[in-house]
Short mmCIF file of C-alpha atoms and ligand atoms in Angstrom, two decimals:
data_model
loop_
_atom_site.label_atom_id
_atom_site.label_comp_id
_atom_site.label_asym_id
_atom_site.label_seq_id
_atom_site.Cartn_x
_atom_site.Cartn_y
_atom_site.Cartn_z
CA UNK A 1 16.96 -26.41 67.74
CA UNK A 2 20.60 -25.42 69.36
CA UNK A 3 22.10 -22.42 67.64
CA UNK A 4 25.41 -22.26 66.91
CA UNK A 5 27.38 -18.83 67.55
CA UNK A 6 25.65 -16.39 65.69
CA UNK A 7 27.01 -14.75 62.95
CA UNK A 8 25.53 -11.14 62.30
CA UNK A 9 25.77 -10.79 58.60
CA UNK A 10 26.35 -14.54 57.18
CA UNK A 11 28.00 -13.85 53.76
CA UNK A 12 25.64 -16.01 51.38
CA UNK A 13 28.19 -18.64 49.63
CA UNK A 14 27.25 -21.21 47.17
CA UNK A 15 27.60 -24.78 48.69
CA UNK A 16 28.72 -27.37 46.81
CA UNK A 17 29.65 -31.11 47.21
CA UNK A 18 33.14 -32.06 46.42
CA UNK A 19 34.08 -34.59 43.95
CA UNK A 20 34.92 -38.24 45.61
CA UNK A 21 35.82 -40.81 43.10
CA UNK A 22 34.19 -44.26 44.34
CA UNK A 23 31.99 -41.74 46.41
CA UNK A 24 29.89 -39.20 44.45
CA UNK A 25 28.10 -41.30 42.09
CA UNK A 26 24.64 -40.40 40.56
CA UNK A 27 22.81 -42.32 43.51
CA UNK A 28 24.96 -40.18 46.17
CA UNK A 29 24.67 -37.17 44.62
CA UNK A 30 20.66 -37.64 44.48
CA UNK A 31 20.91 -38.97 48.33
CA UNK A 32 22.71 -35.74 49.24
CA UNK A 33 20.02 -33.60 47.38
CA UNK A 34 17.48 -35.50 49.60
CA UNK A 35 19.22 -35.01 52.84
CA UNK A 36 20.76 -31.40 52.36
CA UNK A 37 20.69 -30.21 49.20
CA UNK A 38 24.05 -28.50 48.22
CA UNK A 39 23.65 -25.78 45.63
CA UNK A 40 26.05 -27.75 43.18
CA UNK A 41 27.53 -30.98 42.97
CA UNK A 42 30.76 -32.14 41.08
CA UNK A 43 31.08 -35.42 39.23
CA UNK A 44 34.06 -37.64 40.39
CA UNK A 45 37.09 -37.48 37.55
CA UNK A 46 36.43 -39.54 34.62
CA UNK A 47 39.78 -40.53 33.56
CA UNK A 48 40.29 -39.81 29.54
CA UNK A 49 42.79 -41.66 27.53
CA UNK A 50 43.83 -42.14 24.05
CA UNK A 51 41.09 -44.80 23.51
CA UNK A 52 38.38 -44.68 26.60
CA UNK A 53 35.78 -43.25 26.40
CA UNK A 54 35.30 -43.19 23.15
CA UNK A 55 33.09 -40.37 22.20
CA UNK A 56 30.27 -41.35 24.64
CA UNK A 57 30.79 -40.99 28.41
CA UNK A 58 28.84 -43.41 30.60
CA UNK A 59 25.54 -42.83 30.82
CA UNK A 60 24.62 -42.15 34.32
CA UNK A 61 28.39 -40.31 34.70
CA UNK A 62 26.96 -36.67 34.18
CA UNK A 63 23.10 -37.93 33.52
CA UNK A 64 22.55 -34.35 35.22
CA UNK A 65 23.58 -32.49 32.39
CA UNK A 66 21.76 -35.48 30.12
CA UNK A 67 18.72 -36.97 30.80
CA UNK A 68 17.93 -35.09 33.69
CA UNK A 69 18.90 -31.71 32.63
CA UNK A 70 17.09 -29.20 35.00
CA UNK A 71 15.15 -32.31 37.09
CA UNK A 72 17.70 -31.91 40.09
CA UNK A 73 18.15 -29.62 42.59
CA UNK A 74 21.58 -29.00 42.45
CA UNK A 75 23.74 -28.01 39.34
CA UNK A 76 26.08 -30.55 37.96
CA UNK A 77 29.87 -29.66 37.23
CA UNK A 78 31.42 -32.77 35.00
CA UNK A 79 35.16 -33.44 35.77
CA UNK A 80 37.73 -34.59 33.52
CA UNK A 81 40.91 -35.97 34.15
CA UNK A 82 43.83 -36.48 31.54
CA UNK A 83 47.42 -35.43 30.03
CA UNK A 84 46.27 -34.78 26.47
CA UNK A 85 44.25 -31.68 25.74
CA UNK A 86 42.93 -33.60 22.18
CA UNK A 87 41.72 -36.35 24.08
CA UNK A 88 40.09 -34.18 26.82
CA UNK A 89 38.52 -32.34 24.06
CA UNK A 90 37.12 -35.68 22.41
CA UNK A 91 35.12 -36.34 25.63
CA UNK A 92 34.48 -32.66 26.85
CA UNK A 93 32.93 -31.55 23.38
CA UNK A 94 29.80 -33.35 23.43
CA UNK A 95 29.25 -32.43 27.51
CA UNK A 96 30.23 -28.72 26.34
CA UNK A 97 26.91 -29.14 24.25
CA UNK A 98 24.92 -29.16 27.79
CA UNK A 99 27.38 -27.70 30.34
CA UNK A 100 28.89 -24.14 30.24
CA UNK A 101 32.35 -25.81 31.16
CA UNK A 102 33.73 -28.85 32.08
CA UNK A 103 36.37 -28.88 35.16
CA UNK A 104 39.88 -30.57 34.09
CA UNK A 105 41.39 -32.13 37.59
CA UNK A 106 45.01 -31.31 38.06
CA UNK A 107 44.90 -32.08 41.77
CA UNK A 108 44.72 -36.18 42.11
CA UNK A 109 47.87 -37.42 44.29
CA UNK A 110 47.50 -41.08 43.82
CA UNK A 111 50.91 -42.45 42.64
CA UNK A 112 49.38 -44.16 39.81
CA UNK A 113 47.93 -40.75 38.16
CA UNK A 114 50.58 -38.92 38.90
CA UNK A 115 52.75 -41.44 37.26
CA UNK A 116 51.02 -40.73 34.31
CA UNK A 117 51.60 -37.15 34.46
CA UNK A 118 47.78 -36.45 35.35
CA UNK A 119 46.21 -35.23 38.23
CA UNK A 120 48.52 -33.13 40.80
CA UNK A 121 51.47 -34.94 38.11
CA UNK A 122 50.79 -31.72 35.99
CA UNK A 123 52.00 -29.50 38.80
CA UNK A 124 54.97 -30.39 38.98
CA UNK A 125 56.55 -28.66 36.09
CA UNK A 126 55.46 -25.40 35.76
CA UNK A 127 56.25 -25.12 31.72
CA UNK A 128 54.55 -28.89 31.36
CA UNK A 129 51.29 -26.96 33.57
CA UNK A 130 51.40 -24.19 30.92
CA UNK A 131 51.60 -25.91 27.77
CA UNK A 132 48.71 -28.15 29.43
CA UNK A 133 46.59 -25.03 30.01
CA UNK A 134 47.30 -23.21 26.71
CA UNK A 135 46.35 -26.15 25.21
CA UNK A 136 43.15 -27.01 27.08
CA UNK A 137 42.08 -23.62 26.45
CA UNK A 138 42.79 -23.60 22.56
CA UNK A 139 41.00 -27.01 22.10
CA UNK A 140 37.74 -26.15 24.82
CA UNK A 141 37.49 -22.40 24.42
CA UNK A 142 37.77 -19.54 26.53
CA UNK A 143 35.50 -20.08 29.89
CA UNK A 144 34.75 -23.24 28.66
CA UNK A 145 36.67 -24.82 31.08
CA UNK A 146 37.43 -24.83 35.06
CA UNK A 147 40.20 -26.71 36.71
CA UNK A 148 40.71 -28.09 40.58
CA UNK A 149 44.10 -27.92 41.43
CA UNK A 150 46.34 -28.48 44.75
CA UNK A 151 48.65 -25.40 45.84
CA UNK A 152 51.87 -27.23 44.70
CA UNK A 153 53.69 -30.40 44.10
CA UNK A 154 56.24 -30.40 46.67
CA UNK A 155 56.00 -27.36 48.66
CA UNK A 156 53.37 -24.52 48.81
CA UNK A 157 56.40 -22.38 48.08
CA UNK A 158 55.74 -23.22 44.39
CA UNK A 159 51.87 -21.77 44.88
CA UNK A 160 52.58 -18.09 43.75
CA UNK A 161 54.24 -18.98 40.39
CA UNK A 162 51.28 -21.37 39.60
CA UNK A 163 49.08 -18.64 40.32
CA UNK A 164 50.66 -16.31 38.07
CA UNK A 165 49.89 -18.83 35.35
CA UNK A 166 46.82 -19.74 36.32
CA UNK A 167 45.36 -16.26 36.52
CA UNK A 168 46.59 -15.57 33.31
CA UNK A 169 44.47 -17.80 31.16
CA UNK A 170 40.44 -17.41 30.60
CA UNK A 171 38.94 -20.44 32.80
CA UNK A 172 35.44 -20.41 34.02
CA UNK A 173 36.60 -21.04 37.71
CA UNK A 174 39.33 -22.39 39.78
CA UNK A 175 38.71 -24.67 42.58
CA UNK A 176 41.77 -24.91 44.91
CA UNK A 177 42.16 -27.51 47.18
CA UNK A 178 45.05 -25.60 49.30
CA UNK A 179 47.66 -28.50 50.23
CA UNK A 180 50.20 -29.92 48.17
CA UNK A 181 50.55 -33.09 46.36
CA UNK A 182 53.06 -34.33 49.04
CA UNK A 183 50.96 -33.17 51.79
CA UNK A 184 48.09 -35.21 50.61
CA UNK A 185 45.67 -34.86 53.46
CA UNK A 186 48.10 -34.41 56.15
CA UNK A 187 48.33 -30.73 57.78
CA UNK A 188 45.61 -28.06 56.66
CA UNK A 189 43.95 -26.89 53.60
CA UNK A 190 45.99 -23.08 53.68
CA UNK A 191 43.00 -20.52 53.01
CA UNK A 192 45.35 -17.89 53.18
CA UNK A 193 46.18 -19.30 49.86
CA UNK A 194 42.61 -19.96 48.84
CA UNK A 195 42.63 -16.12 49.65
CA UNK A 196 45.32 -15.36 47.74
CA UNK A 197 43.93 -16.74 44.73
CA UNK A 198 40.20 -15.08 45.18
CA UNK A 199 42.36 -11.69 44.99
CA UNK A 200 44.49 -12.55 42.30
CA UNK A 201 41.71 -14.17 39.96
CA UNK A 202 39.53 -12.27 37.70
CA UNK A 203 37.25 -15.48 37.51
CA UNK A 204 35.53 -17.26 40.52
CA UNK A 205 37.27 -19.02 43.27
CA UNK A 206 36.09 -22.16 44.77
CA UNK A 207 37.62 -22.98 48.11
CA UNK A 208 38.06 -26.38 49.44
CA UNK A 209 39.51 -28.41 52.20
CA UNK A 210 38.39 -28.83 55.89
CA UNK A 211 35.02 -27.43 55.69
CA UNK A 212 33.25 -29.93 58.15
CA UNK A 213 30.73 -27.61 60.48
CA UNK A 214 29.34 -23.96 61.00
CA UNK A 215 32.43 -22.99 62.90
CA UNK A 216 34.66 -24.13 60.04
CA UNK A 217 32.93 -22.26 57.35
CA UNK A 218 32.94 -19.22 59.39
CA UNK A 219 36.91 -19.33 59.99
CA UNK A 220 37.19 -19.68 56.33
CA UNK A 221 35.15 -16.84 55.65
CA UNK A 222 36.96 -14.91 58.12
CA UNK A 223 40.79 -15.84 56.28
CA UNK A 224 39.20 -15.97 52.62
CA UNK A 225 36.46 -13.23 52.35
CA UNK A 226 36.22 -13.04 48.68
CA UNK A 227 35.63 -16.67 48.01
CA UNK A 228 31.84 -16.95 47.16
CA UNK A 229 31.86 -20.93 46.23
CA UNK A 230 33.14 -23.77 48.65
CA UNK A 231 32.54 -27.47 48.27
CA UNK A 232 32.62 -29.86 51.17
CA UNK A 233 34.17 -33.12 50.95
CA UNK A 234 35.14 -35.41 53.81
CA UNK A 235 33.01 -33.27 56.00
CA UNK A 236 29.59 -34.09 53.88
CA UNK A 237 30.29 -37.84 54.42
CA UNK A 238 30.78 -37.23 58.06
CA UNK A 239 27.56 -35.35 58.27
CA UNK A 240 25.01 -35.95 55.30
CA UNK A 241 23.12 -33.00 56.41
CA UNK A 242 25.82 -30.57 56.32
CA UNK A 243 24.63 -28.21 54.29
CA UNK A 244 21.62 -27.54 55.91
CA UNK A 245 23.78 -26.57 59.27
CA UNK A 246 26.14 -24.34 57.06
CA UNK A 247 22.54 -22.55 55.83
CA UNK A 248 21.05 -22.22 59.00
CA UNK A 249 24.03 -21.90 61.56
CA UNK A 250 21.97 -24.81 63.78
CA UNK A 251 23.22 -28.22 64.26
CA UNK A 252 20.98 -30.44 62.81
CA UNK A 253 18.81 -33.46 65.11
CA UNK A 254 16.90 -36.25 63.90
CA UNK A 255 15.38 -39.35 65.09
CA UNK A 256 17.30 -42.78 64.92
CA UNK A 257 14.10 -43.92 62.66
CA UNK A 258 14.87 -41.02 60.18
CA UNK A 259 18.78 -41.96 60.37
CA UNK A 260 17.58 -45.69 59.52
CA UNK A 261 15.14 -44.73 56.79
CA UNK A 262 17.72 -42.38 55.11
CA UNK A 263 20.17 -45.06 54.81
CA UNK A 264 17.77 -47.26 54.02
CA UNK A 265 16.86 -45.35 50.95
CA UNK A 266 20.73 -44.97 49.97
CA UNK A 267 20.94 -48.76 50.26
CA UNK A 268 18.19 -49.04 47.56
CA UNK A 269 19.64 -46.25 45.38
CA UNK A 270 22.78 -48.17 44.83
CA UNK A 271 20.69 -51.34 44.08
CA UNK A 272 18.91 -49.36 41.79
CA UNK A 273 21.86 -47.71 40.44
CA UNK A 274 23.74 -50.74 39.93
CA UNK A 275 21.26 -53.05 38.56
CA UNK A 276 18.63 -50.81 36.87
CA UNK A 277 20.42 -47.30 36.03
CA UNK A 278 17.47 -46.27 33.93
CA UNK A 279 14.92 -46.94 36.27
CA UNK A 280 17.01 -44.29 38.16
CA UNK A 281 16.69 -42.05 35.78
CA UNK A 282 13.18 -42.60 35.34
CA UNK A 283 12.58 -42.38 38.76
CA UNK A 284 14.18 -38.94 38.94
CA UNK A 285 11.72 -37.85 35.82
CA UNK A 286 8.98 -38.82 37.65
CA UNK A 287 9.58 -36.43 40.45
CA UNK A 288 10.44 -38.76 43.15
CA UNK A 289 13.25 -36.76 44.39
CA UNK A 290 11.86 -33.20 43.97
CA UNK A 291 11.45 -32.62 47.63
CA UNK A 292 14.22 -32.58 50.27
CA UNK A 293 13.48 -35.02 52.82
CA UNK A 294 15.70 -33.17 55.28
CA UNK A 295 15.32 -34.44 58.70
CA UNK A 296 11.61 -35.36 58.33
CA UNK A 297 10.73 -38.85 59.20
CA UNK A 298 7.62 -38.90 57.42
CA UNK A 299 8.79 -37.50 54.28
CA UNK A 300 11.62 -40.42 54.20
CA UNK A 301 9.04 -43.34 55.28
CA UNK A 302 6.85 -41.92 51.97
CA UNK A 303 10.00 -42.07 49.71
CA UNK A 304 11.68 -45.36 51.22
CA UNK A 305 7.92 -46.72 50.83
CA UNK A 306 7.85 -45.31 47.39
CA UNK A 307 11.27 -46.36 46.32
CA UNK A 308 10.78 -50.13 47.16
CA UNK A 309 7.29 -50.73 45.99
CA UNK A 310 8.81 -49.50 42.30
CA UNK A 311 12.22 -51.26 42.64
CA UNK A 312 11.12 -54.57 44.27
CA UNK A 313 7.60 -54.67 43.36
CA UNK A 314 6.07 -54.38 46.94
CA UNK A 315 6.86 -52.42 50.23
CA UNK A 316 9.37 -54.02 52.40
CA UNK A 317 10.21 -53.42 55.73
CA UNK A 318 13.65 -51.62 56.66
CA UNK A 319 14.30 -54.51 59.07
CA UNK A 320 13.70 -57.28 56.66
CA UNK A 321 15.35 -55.18 53.67
CA UNK A 322 18.03 -56.98 51.43
CA UNK A 323 20.21 -55.32 49.32
CA UNK A 324 23.28 -56.40 47.28
CA UNK A 325 26.39 -56.74 49.06
CA UNK A 326 28.21 -53.90 46.89
CA UNK A 327 25.27 -51.48 48.05
CA UNK A 328 25.39 -52.07 51.59
CA UNK A 329 29.20 -51.84 51.63
CA UNK A 330 28.46 -48.17 50.27
CA UNK A 331 26.17 -47.82 53.00
CA UNK A 332 29.08 -49.05 55.45
CA UNK A 333 31.28 -46.45 53.85
CA UNK A 334 29.05 -43.82 54.63
CA UNK A 335 28.32 -44.55 58.00
CA UNK A 336 32.25 -45.22 58.43
CA UNK A 337 32.26 -41.42 58.29
CA UNK A 338 28.71 -40.31 59.71
CA UNK A 339 29.18 -42.36 63.04
CA UNK A 340 32.01 -39.83 64.35
CA UNK A 341 29.36 -36.76 64.68
CA UNK A 342 26.84 -38.88 66.59
CA UNK A 343 27.70 -39.72 70.01
CA UNK A 344 30.52 -42.20 70.98
CA UNK A 345 28.18 -45.10 71.51
CA UNK A 346 27.55 -44.99 67.80
CA UNK A 347 31.69 -45.69 66.82
CA UNK A 348 31.09 -49.09 68.08
CA UNK A 349 33.22 -51.44 65.64
CA UNK A 350 30.44 -53.72 65.76
CA UNK A 351 28.24 -51.26 63.54
CA UNK A 352 30.96 -52.04 61.14
CA UNK A 353 31.51 -55.44 61.23
CA UNK A 354 27.52 -56.29 60.34
CA UNK A 355 27.14 -57.83 56.62
CA UNK A 356 23.16 -56.81 56.09
CA UNK A 357 20.96 -54.04 56.55
CA UNK A 358 18.56 -55.43 59.30
CA UNK A 359 21.23 -56.37 61.78
CA UNK A 360 22.62 -52.67 60.88
CA UNK A 361 19.18 -51.32 62.22
CA UNK A 362 19.29 -53.37 65.28
CA UNK A 363 22.48 -52.03 66.06
CA UNK A 364 21.56 -48.49 65.67
CA UNK A 365 18.33 -49.31 67.25
CA UNK A 366 20.18 -50.59 70.58
CA UNK A 367 22.22 -47.70 70.77
CA UNK A 368 19.25 -45.16 71.60
CA UNK A 369 17.46 -44.90 74.88
CA UNK A 370 14.04 -44.00 73.41
CA UNK A 371 12.75 -44.32 69.93
CA UNK A 372 11.67 -40.73 69.55
CA UNK A 373 15.06 -39.47 71.45
CA UNK A 374 16.71 -36.87 69.06
CA UNK A 375 20.48 -37.31 67.67
CA UNK A 376 22.67 -34.34 67.20
CA UNK A 377 25.05 -34.21 64.37
CA UNK A 378 28.04 -32.65 65.66
CA UNK A 379 31.51 -32.56 64.38
CA UNK A 380 33.77 -33.88 66.59
CA UNK A 381 37.92 -33.36 65.95
CA UNK A 382 38.59 -36.28 68.05
CA UNK A 383 37.76 -38.33 65.13
CA UNK A 384 39.91 -36.32 62.72
CA UNK A 385 42.46 -39.08 62.39
CA UNK A 386 40.26 -41.53 61.08
CA UNK A 387 39.43 -39.05 57.82
CA UNK A 388 42.81 -37.26 57.57
CA UNK A 389 45.35 -40.00 56.93
CA UNK A 390 47.31 -39.04 60.25
CA UNK A 391 48.34 -41.41 62.66
CA UNK A 392 46.22 -42.76 65.50
CA UNK A 393 47.41 -41.02 69.05
CA UNK A 394 46.61 -44.18 70.26
CA UNK A 395 43.39 -43.11 72.05
CA UNK A 396 41.14 -44.72 69.39
CA UNK A 397 40.79 -48.15 68.57
CA UNK A 398 38.99 -47.92 65.63
C1 FMN B 401 37.91 -40.66 48.64
C2 FMN B 401 38.00 -38.89 48.10
C3 FMN B 401 37.81 -38.85 46.68
C4 FMN B 401 38.07 -37.87 45.91
N1 FMN B 401 38.16 -37.67 44.31
C5 FMN B 401 38.28 -36.91 44.25
C6 FMN B 401 38.16 -36.49 42.38
O1 FMN B 401 37.57 -37.27 41.51
N2 FMN B 401 38.42 -35.04 42.03
C7 FMN B 401 38.44 -34.10 42.47
O2 FMN B 401 39.10 -32.89 42.02
N3 FMN B 401 39.15 -34.34 44.20
C8 FMN B 401 39.00 -35.31 44.48
N4 FMN B 401 38.88 -35.59 45.98
C9 FMN B 401 39.17 -34.43 46.86
C10 FMN B 401 38.20 -33.56 47.10
O3 FMN B 401 36.88 -33.06 46.62
C11 FMN B 401 38.46 -32.48 48.34
O4 FMN B 401 39.21 -31.45 47.04
C12 FMN B 401 39.17 -32.80 49.56
O5 FMN B 401 38.62 -33.97 49.86
C13 FMN B 401 39.47 -31.75 49.96
O6 FMN B 401 37.90 -30.92 51.01
P1 FMN B 401 37.39 -31.87 52.23
O7 FMN B 401 38.49 -31.41 53.42
O8 FMN B 401 36.41 -31.05 52.21
O9 FMN B 401 37.48 -33.33 51.94
C14 FMN B 401 38.68 -36.45 46.59
C15 FMN B 401 38.81 -36.98 48.29
C16 FMN B 401 38.32 -37.85 48.61
C17 FMN B 401 38.29 -38.01 50.02
#
């Protein structure tokens, strides 16, 4: 394996899968535990209003802390979003029976969310934020909540005051994605602000933003040495084996067959979650996901075999796999990011246009010279514009 720049004294940081709405559902979280095993994962936000959800949360939203408690290799942090501490308390109460703390989203930049004063909308006025945090602490209890926030609403100059306020609270941890709401995904996450937070708060600070490979992790370690936990979002979609790379400092290599099998497993997991969620829970209980498959082709082959037999009733070869459209759309969503870590041939837009798994597999196979050739997963900054919301500089057509 090609060794990346040697880090003589790597500080052991906890690595987490970032919450991503529309992406990190139960099936995706389980799949990441198969590819490269994060230490923890966060659910995407569950939007809480006056009458939704009413006392019970959707069964698969945080299954890892209920039916699957202790059965997954990663810890799960449930995340809620809302504006009213009382409403949030209604839903946090059952979660807190099974989880040490619940995370509250104070960072979502979407206009609809901000328009209803939730997410990063809470950061716009300091007094509103203070009242909200005080209410949350009263209702949920000291150290029974954490928050995930941005570094400001309009500008980063707002950060010191926001931080002073946060540091006074008794929360379980603070996750900081150090961009303002205004910045959305332009510019970079400011790890010097994450460092400032880690030096100011008496509770752990989790760093978020722009970790895409070992090198970028090392850079953040230099800038924010006291941060002991980080989460990876878009970088994990670009390289689903990133947690392996971050732990070993080695570039991940895998065969094209492993790539196909892992994505076929992802497709089937999505089908099971959509059509028979209780079967998915049973499969976890049976220990089907106990072992990380990593880059081991045989382990993926065995898992794929078991999944098809248990779900469809018989083995189906990947070249004949038919999954429902939404499940295949999820595969393409992962592929849209993953392809940027492979060699440029895989950026072929054809692979995003195909409508079924067998055509997708054919497309991948057509890009490799020899079936046992090892594909390297390497972060390539030339494709950042696709994933950052920044404008294409004209060199790329995708
Ligand atoms: C598609 C997508 C959905 C997201 N959904 C959430 C969410 O539900 N809750 C949250 O706190 N952050 C959410 N985020 C923000 C990420 O958790 C993370 O903080 C941000 O993307 C920066 O990290 P990255 O550079 O590793 O992606 C989302 C990000 C993306 C790209």
